[in-house]
Amino acid sequence: MTRRLVFLVLSVLLTLLLVTLSFAAYPERPVTVVVPYSAGGASDITARLIAEFWKKYTGKEMIVTNVVGAEGAVAARQVLQTKPDGYTVLWYHQAVLGNYYLGVADIKWTNFTPACIVTKTSRITAARADAPWNNLKEAIEDAKKNPKKYVYGAGAGGIAYLEYAPIEMAAPGAFRVVPNEGGDAQRIAALLGGHVDIVPLALVSAVQYIKNGQIKVLAVHDDQPDPFIPNAPTAASQGLRSLKFPMTNTFFFPPRTPANIVNEFNKIIEKIVADSEFQKKLAEVAYAVPFFKTGNDLLNFWREQEAVYMKAAQVVK
């Protein structure tokens, strides 16, 4: 009986030792990051920056793979079907919410194992520099007095389409809405060409036009000022609290990825986010800031964002 007990104790200790060693070894090989957008875009740039620092802290490669299609749904589905071993992870943002609530894809963020939110960058409502308004509230009041005079250049779908919902709620039917099939580049061209009067944009796409005086910011789509354009008014400060559409890139693992692997991954990412050199480069290349969240903080943030997107979709559908 004693020998059997000793054998059992030794077996348990050996198992614990092996598990501990496996934890310490992560990552043992390169990790593949699946980016749902083309090379050179904001998501791709930030993923490659993280990959650079991942090697600094682990000695292992982080391979960035671009899988384009269906506003990110192709990449998302690919990761969902991948082995949950911690070596394939999706780098995605709120487009997953837009796709789901607009019926583009049946994939929800909760289908994944969320690891951590890493970065945050702003989206804005912009107008030409010579527009008669200083903020979005003034534009809305003007549009109410002059229905259909001004054109809002919305996206044909996704986030840039949903961002119109709070404006529509504030001024039903006041703007003439023209969906734009392209991305930010096409919306900026339409704005500067005088084809539309107001457009939603990612800050990183608009910065050069803001700096050279071609575009003005009517609202930052958040309740906090953006550090790169601190004087730009927030939507919340103008009473548009539901116009809250920050872009927060998040790592999502396939479902059933073990918690210990997720925790080890997050520890490494937390070191990267705290690195001052990383923060400097992040600001330079993406006009983004660290926004590290895990566990309940991550879940609460994404649930809040889900409520925003669900409500917006109900308005614009």
Short mmCIF file of C-alpha atoms in Angstrom, two decimals:
data_model
loop_
_atom_site.label_atom_id
_atom_site.label_comp_id
_atom_site.label_asym_id
_atom_site.label_seq_id
_atom_site.Cartn_x
_atom_site.Cartn_y
_atom_site.Cartn_z
CA MET A 1 0.00 0.00 0.00
CA THR A 2 2.83 2.36 0.91
CA ARG A 3 4.73 1.56 -2.28
CA ARG A 4 1.58 2.18 -4.32
CA LEU A 5 1.07 5.56 -2.61
CA VAL A 6 4.69 6.55 -3.24
CA PHE A 7 4.34 5.57 -6.90
CA LEU A 8 1.14 7.63 -7.20
CA VAL A 9 2.77 10.70 -5.62
CA LEU A 10 5.80 10.40 -7.89
CA SER A 11 3.53 10.07 -10.94
CA VAL A 12 1.65 13.22 -9.99
CA LEU A 13 4.89 15.14 -9.39
CA LEU A 14 6.30 13.98 -12.72
CA THR A 15 3.13 15.08 -14.52
CA LEU A 16 3.26 18.49 -12.86
CA LEU A 17 6.92 18.84 -13.81
CA LEU A 18 6.22 18.01 -17.44
CA VAL A 19 3.32 20.46 -17.55
CA THR A 20 5.49 23.17 -16.00
CA LEU A 21 8.23 22.55 -18.52
CA SER A 22 5.74 22.70 -21.38
CA PHE A 23 4.48 26.06 -20.08
CA ALA A 24 7.99 27.45 -19.89
CA ALA A 25 8.78 26.25 -23.40
CA TYR A 26 6.02 28.24 -25.12
CA PRO A 27 6.57 29.19 -27.83
CA GLU A 28 8.64 26.26 -29.05
CA ARG A 29 8.20 27.18 -32.71
CA PRO A 30 6.97 30.09 -34.85
CA VAL A 31 3.48 31.47 -34.22
CA THR A 32 1.38 32.36 -37.26
CA VAL A 33 -0.70 35.54 -37.08
CA VAL A 34 -3.56 35.64 -39.58
CA VAL A 35 -4.37 39.19 -40.69
CA PRO A 36 -7.70 39.56 -42.56
CA TYR A 37 -6.46 42.45 -44.70
CA SER A 38 -3.90 43.18 -47.39
CA ALA A 39 -0.24 43.84 -46.71
CA GLY A 40 0.50 47.50 -46.03
CA GLY A 41 -2.76 48.32 -44.25
CA ALA A 42 -3.01 49.42 -40.63
CA SER A 43 -3.78 45.93 -39.28
CA ASP A 44 -0.92 44.42 -41.25
CA ILE A 45 1.55 47.11 -40.16
CA THR A 46 0.75 46.70 -36.46
CA ALA A 47 0.87 42.90 -36.69
CA ARG A 48 4.33 43.05 -38.26
CA LEU A 49 5.50 45.49 -35.60
CA ILE A 50 4.37 43.07 -32.88
CA ALA A 51 6.12 40.25 -34.74
CA GLU A 52 9.36 42.23 -34.64
CA PHE A 53 9.18 42.56 -30.86
CA TRP A 54 7.88 39.01 -30.39
CA LYS A 55 11.22 37.77 -31.68
CA LYS A 56 13.01 40.18 -29.34
CA TYR A 57 11.30 38.67 -26.30
CA THR A 58 11.01 35.01 -27.32
CA GLY A 59 13.77 34.39 -29.85
CA LYS A 60 11.13 32.79 -32.07
CA GLU A 61 9.53 34.00 -35.28
CA MET A 62 6.00 35.35 -35.54
CA ILE A 63 4.86 34.84 -39.12
CA VAL A 64 2.28 37.29 -40.45
CA THR A 65 -0.06 35.84 -43.08
CA ASN A 66 -2.56 37.95 -45.00
CA VAL A 67 -5.85 36.19 -45.77
CA VAL A 68 -8.18 38.59 -47.58
CA GLY A 69 -11.87 38.18 -48.34
CA ALA A 70 -15.43 38.96 -47.20
CA GLU A 71 -14.39 41.82 -44.89
CA GLY A 72 -12.27 39.45 -42.82
CA ALA A 73 -14.70 36.54 -42.67
CA VAL A 74 -12.46 34.26 -44.76
CA ALA A 75 -9.55 34.68 -42.36
CA ALA A 76 -11.80 34.32 -39.32
CA ARG A 77 -13.27 31.06 -40.58
CA GLN A 78 -9.80 29.72 -41.34
CA VAL A 79 -8.63 30.34 -37.78
CA LEU A 80 -11.82 28.84 -36.33
CA GLN A 81 -10.96 25.59 -38.09
CA THR A 82 -7.31 25.56 -36.98
CA LYS A 83 -5.89 23.28 -34.31
CA PRO A 84 -6.12 25.08 -30.92
CA ASP A 85 -2.47 24.63 -29.98
CA GLY A 86 -1.47 28.27 -29.55
CA TYR A 87 0.45 28.51 -32.81
CA THR A 88 -2.20 30.15 -34.98
CA VAL A 89 -3.93 33.34 -33.89
CA LEU A 90 -6.24 35.86 -35.55
CA TRP A 91 -5.46 39.62 -35.44
CA TYR A 92 -8.86 41.26 -35.80
CA HIS A 93 -10.92 44.23 -34.69
CA GLN A 94 -14.54 45.43 -34.60
CA ALA A 95 -15.14 44.42 -38.21
CA VAL A 96 -16.14 41.04 -36.78
CA LEU A 97 -19.08 42.80 -35.10
CA GLY A 98 -20.03 44.76 -38.20
CA ASN A 99 -19.96 41.63 -40.34
CA TYR A 100 -22.16 39.69 -37.97
CA TYR A 101 -24.81 42.33 -37.33
CA LEU A 102 -25.05 43.32 -40.98
CA GLY A 103 -25.42 39.70 -42.00
CA VAL A 104 -22.16 39.51 -43.95
CA ALA A 105 -20.91 36.56 -41.89
CA ASP A 106 -22.27 34.28 -39.19
CA ILE A 107 -19.07 34.43 -37.13
CA LYS A 108 -19.16 36.10 -33.71
CA TRP A 109 -16.20 37.18 -31.61
CA THR A 110 -17.42 34.80 -28.93
CA ASN A 111 -16.81 31.86 -31.27
CA PHE A 112 -13.09 32.35 -30.56
CA THR A 113 -10.93 32.19 -27.48
CA PRO A 114 -10.10 35.88 -26.95
CA ALA A 115 -6.52 36.41 -25.77
CA CYS A 116 -5.85 40.13 -25.41
CA ILE A 117 -6.64 43.55 -26.79
CA VAL A 118 -3.35 45.17 -27.77
CA THR A 119 -3.78 48.49 -29.58
CA LYS A 120 -6.32 51.25 -30.03
CA THR A 121 -6.68 53.82 -32.78
CA SER A 122 -9.41 56.33 -33.49
CA ARG A 123 -12.02 56.67 -36.16
CA ILE A 124 -13.33 60.12 -37.01
CA THR A 125 -15.99 62.06 -38.87
CA ALA A 126 -14.26 64.44 -41.28
CA ALA A 127 -15.16 67.31 -43.59
CA ARG A 128 -13.24 69.52 -45.99
CA ALA A 129 -11.26 72.27 -44.32
CA ASP A 130 -13.52 74.93 -45.84
CA ALA A 131 -16.71 73.38 -44.44
CA PRO A 132 -18.82 75.85 -42.43
CA TRP A 133 -18.86 73.69 -39.29
CA ASN A 134 -16.38 73.32 -36.44
CA ASN A 135 -17.83 70.09 -35.13
CA LEU A 136 -20.36 67.38 -35.93
CA LYS A 137 -23.09 68.90 -33.78
CA GLU A 138 -23.01 72.07 -35.90
CA ALA A 139 -23.16 69.98 -39.08
CA ILE A 140 -26.18 68.07 -37.79
CA GLU A 141 -28.02 71.26 -36.81
CA ASP A 142 -27.31 72.74 -40.24
CA ALA A 143 -28.55 69.57 -41.95
CA LYS A 144 -31.76 69.66 -39.93
CA LYS A 145 -32.45 73.16 -41.25
CA ASN A 146 -31.48 72.17 -44.80
CA PRO A 147 -32.66 68.57 -45.31
CA LYS A 148 -30.84 66.60 -48.02
CA LYS A 149 -28.54 69.52 -48.85
CA TYR A 150 -25.45 67.78 -47.51
CA VAL A 151 -24.12 64.40 -48.55
CA TYR A 152 -22.79 61.85 -46.08
CA GLY A 153 -20.35 59.47 -47.78
CA ALA A 154 -20.95 56.25 -45.90
CA GLY A 155 -19.30 52.95 -46.53
CA ALA A 156 -21.22 50.38 -48.54
CA GLY A 157 -21.13 48.13 -45.49
CA GLY A 158 -19.13 47.36 -42.39
CA ILE A 159 -17.97 49.88 -39.81
CA ALA A 160 -18.06 52.92 -42.10
CA TYR A 161 -21.72 52.16 -42.81
CA LEU A 162 -22.73 51.56 -39.20
CA GLU A 163 -21.11 54.80 -38.02
CA TYR A 164 -23.90 56.73 -39.70
CA ALA A 165 -26.50 55.25 -37.33
CA PRO A 166 -25.97 57.70 -34.41
CA ILE A 167 -26.14 60.62 -36.85
CA GLU A 168 -29.36 59.26 -38.34
CA MET A 169 -30.81 58.91 -34.84
CA ALA A 170 -29.88 62.52 -34.06
CA ALA A 171 -31.22 63.89 -37.36
CA PRO A 172 -33.51 61.40 -39.13
CA GLY A 173 -33.34 61.85 -42.90
CA ALA A 174 -31.40 65.12 -42.70
CA PHE A 175 -28.41 63.98 -44.75
CA ARG A 176 -28.39 62.45 -48.19
CA VAL A 177 -26.48 59.21 -47.72
CA VAL A 178 -24.31 57.92 -50.56
CA PRO A 179 -22.71 54.50 -49.97
CA ASN A 180 -19.11 54.24 -51.16
CA GLU A 181 -17.91 50.88 -52.42
CA GLY A 182 -14.26 51.58 -51.67
CA GLY A 183 -12.30 52.20 -48.50
CA ASP A 184 -10.88 55.31 -46.88
CA ALA A 185 -8.86 56.31 -49.95
CA GLN A 186 -12.01 56.43 -52.07
CA ARG A 187 -13.96 58.34 -49.41
CA ILE A 188 -11.17 60.91 -49.05
CA ALA A 189 -11.06 61.38 -52.82
CA ALA A 190 -14.83 61.87 -52.89
CA LEU A 191 -14.63 64.37 -50.03
CA LEU A 192 -11.81 66.46 -51.50
CA GLY A 193 -13.44 66.28 -54.92
CA GLY A 194 -16.62 67.83 -53.56
CA HIS A 195 -18.81 64.79 -54.23
CA VAL A 196 -19.65 64.34 -50.53
CA ASP A 197 -19.56 66.69 -47.55
CA ILE A 198 -18.89 64.41 -44.58
CA VAL A 199 -17.19 61.02 -44.31
CA PRO A 200 -16.17 58.51 -41.63
CA LEU A 201 -12.47 57.60 -41.69
CA ALA A 202 -9.74 55.83 -39.78
CA LEU A 203 -7.47 58.46 -38.25
CA VAL A 204 -4.37 56.81 -39.71
CA SER A 205 -5.83 57.29 -43.22
CA ALA A 206 -6.66 60.96 -42.64
CA VAL A 207 -3.62 62.24 -40.72
CA GLN A 208 -1.65 63.57 -43.69
CA TYR A 209 -4.72 65.47 -44.95
CA ILE A 210 -5.37 66.90 -41.49
CA LYS A 211 -1.75 68.03 -41.19
CA ASN A 212 -1.69 69.73 -44.59
CA GLY A 213 -4.96 71.54 -43.91
CA GLN A 214 -7.22 69.78 -46.41
CA ILE A 215 -9.46 68.02 -43.88
CA LYS A 216 -10.93 69.00 -40.53
CA VAL A 217 -12.08 66.62 -37.80
CA LEU A 218 -15.70 67.10 -36.75
CA ALA A 219 -15.71 64.30 -34.18
CA VAL A 220 -13.54 61.57 -32.72
CA HIS A 221 -15.70 58.46 -32.44
CA ASP A 222 -15.03 57.91 -28.75
CA ASP A 223 -15.64 59.39 -25.33
CA GLN A 224 -11.94 60.17 -24.82
CA PRO A 225 -9.79 62.64 -26.82
CA ASP A 226 -7.26 61.18 -29.20
CA PRO A 227 -3.65 61.91 -28.15
CA PHE A 228 -2.59 62.58 -31.75
CA ILE A 229 -5.35 65.16 -32.35
CA PRO A 230 -6.04 66.30 -28.77
CA ASN A 231 -7.97 69.41 -29.80
CA ALA A 232 -10.46 67.50 -31.94
CA PRO A 233 -13.88 67.24 -30.25
CA THR A 234 -15.12 63.82 -29.20
CA ALA A 235 -18.53 62.58 -30.24
CA ALA A 236 -19.48 62.13 -26.59
CA SER A 237 -18.71 65.79 -25.82
CA GLN A 238 -21.28 66.70 -28.49
CA GLY A 239 -24.01 64.51 -27.04
CA LEU A 240 -23.45 61.64 -29.50
CA ARG A 241 -22.50 59.00 -26.95
CA SER A 242 -23.49 56.10 -29.19
CA LEU A 243 -20.96 57.24 -31.81
CA LYS A 244 -18.27 55.17 -30.13
CA PHE A 245 -16.33 53.21 -32.72
CA PRO A 246 -12.66 52.96 -31.73
CA MET A 247 -10.58 50.34 -33.50
CA THR A 248 -9.07 47.92 -31.01
CA ASN A 249 -6.95 45.18 -32.54
CA THR A 250 -7.30 41.97 -30.60
CA PHE A 251 -5.71 38.53 -30.71
CA PHE A 252 -8.23 35.70 -31.01
CA PHE A 253 -7.25 32.03 -30.72
CA PRO A 254 -9.29 29.14 -32.11
CA PRO A 255 -11.99 27.82 -29.77
CA ARG A 256 -10.85 25.46 -27.00
CA THR A 257 -7.30 26.81 -26.92
CA PRO A 258 -5.97 25.84 -23.45
CA ALA A 259 -5.98 28.62 -20.87
CA ASN A 260 -2.34 28.05 -19.95
CA ILE A 261 -1.25 28.72 -23.54
CA VAL A 262 -3.37 31.88 -23.71
CA ASN A 263 -1.85 33.07 -20.44
CA GLU A 264 1.71 32.49 -21.64
CA PHE A 265 0.94 34.29 -24.90
CA ASN A 266 -0.54 37.24 -23.01
CA LYS A 267 2.50 37.53 -20.75
CA ILE A 268 4.73 37.98 -23.78
CA ILE A 269 2.39 40.50 -25.42
CA GLU A 270 2.19 42.46 -22.18
CA LYS A 271 5.99 42.80 -22.19
CA ILE A 272 5.89 44.00 -25.79
CA VAL A 273 3.18 46.58 -25.08
CA ALA A 274 5.18 47.95 -22.13
CA ASP A 275 8.30 48.37 -24.28
CA SER A 276 8.90 52.09 -24.86
CA GLU A 277 10.49 51.43 -28.25
CA PHE A 278 7.39 49.50 -29.33
CA GLN A 279 5.14 52.33 -28.15
CA LYS A 280 7.17 54.88 -30.09
CA LYS A 281 7.06 52.86 -33.30
CA LEU A 282 3.35 52.13 -32.84
CA ALA A 283 2.63 55.85 -32.69
CA GLU A 284 4.82 56.56 -35.72
CA VAL A 285 3.49 53.90 -38.07
CA ALA A 286 -0.14 53.51 -36.99
CA TYR A 287 -1.15 56.53 -34.88
CA ALA A 288 -2.20 53.97 -32.30
CA VAL A 289 -1.65 53.60 -28.57
CA PRO A 290 -1.28 50.53 -26.33
CA PHE A 291 -4.63 49.34 -25.01
CA PHE A 292 -3.76 46.08 -23.28
CA LYS A 293 -6.72 44.21 -21.80
CA THR A 294 -7.23 40.57 -20.87
CA GLY A 295 -9.74 38.48 -18.94
CA ASN A 296 -12.85 40.24 -17.67
CA ASP A 297 -11.60 43.66 -18.79
CA LEU A 298 -11.40 42.37 -22.35
CA LEU A 299 -14.79 40.66 -22.17
CA ASN A 300 -16.52 43.72 -20.72
CA PHE A 301 -15.05 46.00 -23.39
CA TRP A 302 -16.09 43.72 -26.25
CA ARG A 303 -19.58 43.27 -24.80
CA GLU A 304 -19.96 47.04 -24.64
CA GLN A 305 -18.83 47.35 -28.25
CA GLU A 306 -21.18 44.58 -29.30
CA ALA A 307 -24.12 46.52 -27.87
CA VAL A 308 -23.06 49.60 -29.88
CA TYR A 309 -22.84 47.65 -33.13
CA MET A 310 -26.07 45.75 -32.58
CA LYS A 311 -27.99 48.99 -32.00
CA ALA A 312 -26.37 50.68 -35.01
CA ALA A 313 -27.27 47.77 -37.28
CA GLN A 314 -30.90 47.96 -36.19
CA VAL A 315 -30.99 51.62 -37.27
CA VAL A 316 -29.35 51.31 -40.69
CA LYS A 317 -30.74 47.97 -41.87
#
